[in-house]
Each structure stands twice: as structure tokens, then as C-alpha cells.
Coordinates of C-alpha atoms in Angstrom, one line a residue:
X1 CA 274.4 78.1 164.0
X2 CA 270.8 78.3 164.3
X3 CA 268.7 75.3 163.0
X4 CA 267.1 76.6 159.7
X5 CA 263.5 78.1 160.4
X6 CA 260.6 76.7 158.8
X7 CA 257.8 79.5 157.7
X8 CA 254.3 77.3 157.5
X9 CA 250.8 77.5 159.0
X10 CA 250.7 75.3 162.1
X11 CA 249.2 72.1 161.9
X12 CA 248.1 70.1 164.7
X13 CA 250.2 69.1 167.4
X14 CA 251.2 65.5 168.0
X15 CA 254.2 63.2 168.2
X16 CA 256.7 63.4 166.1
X17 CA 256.9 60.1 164.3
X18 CA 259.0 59.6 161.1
X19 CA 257.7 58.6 157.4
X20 CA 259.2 55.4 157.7
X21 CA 257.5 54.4 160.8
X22 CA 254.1 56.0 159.7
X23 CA 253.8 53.6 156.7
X24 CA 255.0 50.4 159.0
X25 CA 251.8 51.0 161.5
X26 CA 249.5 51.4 158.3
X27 CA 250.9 48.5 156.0
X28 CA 250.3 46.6 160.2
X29 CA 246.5 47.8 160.1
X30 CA 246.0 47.4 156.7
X31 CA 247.0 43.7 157.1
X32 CA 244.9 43.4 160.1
X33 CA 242.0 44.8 158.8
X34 CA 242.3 42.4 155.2
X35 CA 242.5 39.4 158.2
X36 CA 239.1 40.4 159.7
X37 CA 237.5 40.9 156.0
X38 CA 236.2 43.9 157.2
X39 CA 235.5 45.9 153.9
X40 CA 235.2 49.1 155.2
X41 CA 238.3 49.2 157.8
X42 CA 240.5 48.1 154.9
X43 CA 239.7 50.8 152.4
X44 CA 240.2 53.5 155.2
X45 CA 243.8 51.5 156.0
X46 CA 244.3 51.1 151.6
X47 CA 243.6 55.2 152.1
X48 CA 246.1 55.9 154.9
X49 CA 248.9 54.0 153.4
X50 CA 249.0 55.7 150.4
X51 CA 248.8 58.8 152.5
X52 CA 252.0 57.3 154.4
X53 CA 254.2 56.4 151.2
X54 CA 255.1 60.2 150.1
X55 CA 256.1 60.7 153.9
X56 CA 258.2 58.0 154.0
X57 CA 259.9 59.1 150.6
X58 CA 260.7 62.3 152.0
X59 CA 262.2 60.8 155.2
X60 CA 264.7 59.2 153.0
X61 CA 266.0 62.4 151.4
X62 CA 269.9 62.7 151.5
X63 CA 271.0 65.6 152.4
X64 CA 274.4 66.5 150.9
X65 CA 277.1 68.2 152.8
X66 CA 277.4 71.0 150.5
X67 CA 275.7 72.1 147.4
X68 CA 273.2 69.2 144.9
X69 CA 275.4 68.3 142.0
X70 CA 273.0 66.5 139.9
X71 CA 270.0 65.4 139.2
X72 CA 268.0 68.8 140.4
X73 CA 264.2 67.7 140.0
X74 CA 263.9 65.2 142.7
X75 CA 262.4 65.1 146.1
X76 CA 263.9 68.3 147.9
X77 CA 264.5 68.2 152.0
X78 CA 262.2 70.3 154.4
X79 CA 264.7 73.2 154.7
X80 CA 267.9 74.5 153.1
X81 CA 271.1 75.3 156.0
X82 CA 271.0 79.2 156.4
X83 CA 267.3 79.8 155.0
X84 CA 263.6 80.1 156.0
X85 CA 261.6 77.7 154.5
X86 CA 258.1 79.3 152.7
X87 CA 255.0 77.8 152.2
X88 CA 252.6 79.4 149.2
X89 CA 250.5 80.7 152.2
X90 CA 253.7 82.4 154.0
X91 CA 254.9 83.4 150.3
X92 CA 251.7 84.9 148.9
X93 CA 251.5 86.7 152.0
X94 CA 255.2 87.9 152.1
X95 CA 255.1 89.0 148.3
X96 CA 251.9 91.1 149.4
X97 CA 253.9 92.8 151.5
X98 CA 256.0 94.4 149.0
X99 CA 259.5 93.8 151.2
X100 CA 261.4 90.8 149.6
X101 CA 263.8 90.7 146.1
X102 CA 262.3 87.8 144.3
X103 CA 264.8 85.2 142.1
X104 CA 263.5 82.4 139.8
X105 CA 266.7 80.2 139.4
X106 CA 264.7 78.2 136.6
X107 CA 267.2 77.1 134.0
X108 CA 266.2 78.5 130.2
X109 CA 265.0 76.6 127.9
X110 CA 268.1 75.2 125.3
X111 CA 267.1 74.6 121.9
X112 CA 266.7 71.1 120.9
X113 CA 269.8 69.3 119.8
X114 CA 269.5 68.4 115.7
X115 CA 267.1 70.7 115.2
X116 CA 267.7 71.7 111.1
X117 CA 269.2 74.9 110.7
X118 CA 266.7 77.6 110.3
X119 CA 263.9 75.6 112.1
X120 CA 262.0 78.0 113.8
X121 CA 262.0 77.1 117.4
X122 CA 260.2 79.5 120.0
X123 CA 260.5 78.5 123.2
X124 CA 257.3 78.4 125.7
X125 CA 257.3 81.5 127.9
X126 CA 258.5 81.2 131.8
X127 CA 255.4 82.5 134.0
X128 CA 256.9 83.7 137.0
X129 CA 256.3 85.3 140.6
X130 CA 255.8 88.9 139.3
X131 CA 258.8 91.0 140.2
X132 CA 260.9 88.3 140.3
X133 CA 264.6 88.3 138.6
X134 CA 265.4 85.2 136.8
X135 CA 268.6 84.2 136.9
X136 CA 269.1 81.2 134.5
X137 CA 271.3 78.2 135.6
X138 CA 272.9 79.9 139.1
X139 CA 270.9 77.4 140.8
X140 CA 273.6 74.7 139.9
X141 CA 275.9 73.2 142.1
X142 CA 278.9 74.2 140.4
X143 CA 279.1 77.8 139.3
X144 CA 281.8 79.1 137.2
X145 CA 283.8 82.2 138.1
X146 CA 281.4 84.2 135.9
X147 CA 278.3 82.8 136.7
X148 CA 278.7 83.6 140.7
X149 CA 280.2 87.2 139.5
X150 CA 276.5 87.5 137.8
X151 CA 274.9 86.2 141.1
X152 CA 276.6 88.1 143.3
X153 CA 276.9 91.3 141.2
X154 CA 272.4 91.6 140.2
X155 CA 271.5 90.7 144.2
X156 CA 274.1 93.6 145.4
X157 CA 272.2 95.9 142.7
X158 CA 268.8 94.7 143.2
X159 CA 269.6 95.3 146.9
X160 CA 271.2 98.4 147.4
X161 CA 274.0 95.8 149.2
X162 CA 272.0 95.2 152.0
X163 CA 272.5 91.9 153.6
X164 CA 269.3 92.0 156.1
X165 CA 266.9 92.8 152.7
X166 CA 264.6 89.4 152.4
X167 CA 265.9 87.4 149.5
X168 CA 263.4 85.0 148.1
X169 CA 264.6 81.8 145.8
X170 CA 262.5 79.6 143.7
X171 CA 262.0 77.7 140.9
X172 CA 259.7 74.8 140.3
X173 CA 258.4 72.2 142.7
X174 CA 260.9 69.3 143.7
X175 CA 264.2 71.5 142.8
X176 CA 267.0 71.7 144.0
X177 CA 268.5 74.4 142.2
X178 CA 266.4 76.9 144.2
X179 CA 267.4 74.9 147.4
X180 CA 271.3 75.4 145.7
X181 CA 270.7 78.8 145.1
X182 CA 269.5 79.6 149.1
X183 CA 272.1 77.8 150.3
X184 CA 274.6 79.5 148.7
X185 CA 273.6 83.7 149.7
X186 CA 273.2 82.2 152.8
X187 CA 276.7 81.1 153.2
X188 CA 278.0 84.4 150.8
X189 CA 276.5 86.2 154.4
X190 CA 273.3 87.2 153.5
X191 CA 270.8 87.3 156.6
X192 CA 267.3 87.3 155.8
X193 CA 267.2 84.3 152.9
X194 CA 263.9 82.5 152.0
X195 CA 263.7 79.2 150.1
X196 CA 260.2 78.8 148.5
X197 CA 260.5 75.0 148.0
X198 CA 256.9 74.8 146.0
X199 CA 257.9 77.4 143.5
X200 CA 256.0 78.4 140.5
X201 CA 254.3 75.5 140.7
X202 CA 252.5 75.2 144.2
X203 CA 252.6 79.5 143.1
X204 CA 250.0 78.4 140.4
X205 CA 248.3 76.0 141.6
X206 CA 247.1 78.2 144.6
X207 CA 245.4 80.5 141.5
X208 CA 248.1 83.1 142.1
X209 CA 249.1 86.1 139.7
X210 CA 252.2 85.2 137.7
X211 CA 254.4 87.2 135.1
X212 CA 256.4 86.6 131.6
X213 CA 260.3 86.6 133.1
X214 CA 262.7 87.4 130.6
X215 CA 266.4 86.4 131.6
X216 CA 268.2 89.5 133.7
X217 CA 270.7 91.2 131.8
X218 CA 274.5 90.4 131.6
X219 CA 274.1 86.5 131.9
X220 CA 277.8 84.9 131.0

């Protein structure tokens, strides 16, 4: 199988060195620098450091052999096995064009446990990619019979059954139920799947349009 593609703007060319390594080298000129009490030198090493530590954290991401079972808001890996990987530039652009199904695997929001009966409790709206389905909770890494029935059953409709038709997943940033989600059409034989690791968040942040979702029908 194909390594998974990555859809991003080129940066600039270079070696390939890891996180790890990165924030070695700058901790070493940092030191150096603090050695030679040269004030200027060390602030530009302080800088580049803290520039290396988030590098290094995502380095160390574990990569599970199958699907995340837990813990779903933590640093996510730089692909997901059988899916492109978007950036907000490569997904603006690609929503522009009109030719992907959009799904927001964004878990709703439960109401609060003890919460006295007849409490009015209204939860805060989920702003969205517009045109996106959202399919609450399939992002997990166990689904029940019904729950992949749903899955399966609203990308067939939205789809026309269509395996090639661009399939889109997201959530928030840092989520591995949209990396979940990816993974799993991909291996269910779908050929054109896109992970949009930065989801609604990086969507928002880039001052991009977003929409009220409202669960898709038939949820279990």
C-alpha cells in the first residue's frame, strides 16, 4: 500500500531532521550562548527552543496499530493510513471547489450529570464547515453494530455509493476521532478520503465561513 499522502503548501527544502534532535542542537546552543554571556545570542537560542519543544512532542506520537481507543484530544500524527492529509489552505481551497462530502465527527454535547430535573440546559451551538454532515460519536474507536450501520448507511446516501467521491473528515484540532473516522472509510474501501487534522478550529482561526450543524438524521 501506498504511504498516506500529505496535502500542504511546500515549505522549504532541507534535511530531514527529527523533533527530538532539533531541540538537542538548540538546548546545545542555548547553553553555549548562556556560557559566552552573550545577551542577544541567547534570547534568539531561548526563542528557537521553544520553537523546537512542540516538534519534538509530535515526534513522540504513538501511533496505534488500529483504531485510538481513548483519550481523543491529544496530539494527533501527521497522517492517518489510507487518507490524504489537509491543511486549512488545501481545505478552504478544496471546499471551494464544490467536489467533496464534508463529515464533522464532533461528539454532541451530553447534558451535565446532576443537573435537577427541569433545569433548563441549552447546549452551545456546533459551528461547522458549511455543508458538512455531522455525525456524532462515529469517530470513536469502537463502534457498535448500529453506529457503523449509521456511518456506512448516510456516506452511501450522501454519495450516490460512489467510492472515488472525496470524503472529507474533521472535527476539532488535536482529535483523533476525525483521524478514527478516516481511517476507518478508508479501510471500508473508500478511495478518495481526506483527514483535515486542524478541523473547525484551524477552520476558524483562518476567518473562514462556518455553519450551525444539527446532528444527521437516524443517529442510534
Amino acid at each position: 500500500m501506498a504511504p498516506p499522502r500529505q496535502c500542504r503548501h511546500p515549505g522549504p527544502a532541507g534535511r530531514d531532521h527529527s523533533g527530538v534532535a532539533r531541540l538537542r542542537r538548540a538546548a546545545a546552543r542555548c547553553q553555549r550562548a548562556h556560557q559566552h554571556d552573550h545577551a542577544v545570542r541567547y534570547t534568539a537560542c531561548a526563542l528557537l527552543l521553544a520553537l523546537a519543544v512542540p516538534a519534538a512532542a509530535a515526534a513522540e506520537v504513538v501511533v496505534p496499530d488500529g483504531y485510538r481507543m481513548g483519550d481523543y484530544r491529544a496530539p494527533t500524527p501527521p497522517a492517518a493510513p489510507g487518507a490524504t492529509t489537509l491543511d486549512t489552505a488545501a481545505a478552504a481551497a478544496l471546499w471551494r471547489s464544490g467536489r467533496a462530502h464534508w463529515f464533522d465527527v464532533l461528539p454532541a454535547a451530553r447534558r451535565p450529570e446532576g443537573l435537577p430535573a427541569g433545569s433548563l440546559w441549552r447546549p452551545a451551538p456546533r459551528l461547522g464547515i458549511p455543508g458538512s454532515i455531522w455525525l456524532p460519536e462515529v469517530g470513536r474507536g469502537q463502534l457498535s453494530a448500529a453506529q457503523e450501520a449509521w456511518l456506512r448507511d448516510t456516506v452511501m446516501a450522501a454519495t450516490g455509493g460512489d467510492r472515488d467521491s472525496p470524503l472529507v473528515f474533521y472535527c476539532l484540532s488535536e482529535c483523533w476521532m476525525s483521524w478514527n473516522a478516516a481511517r476507518r472509510l478508508a479501510a471500508w474501501g473508500w478511495r478518495a478520503v481526506y483527514w483535515y487534522a486542524e478541523g473547525s478550529d484551524g477552520w476558524e482561526a483562518a476567518g473562514l465561513p462556518t455553519q450551525e450543524l444539527h446532528p444527521a438524521p437516524g443517529a442510534p
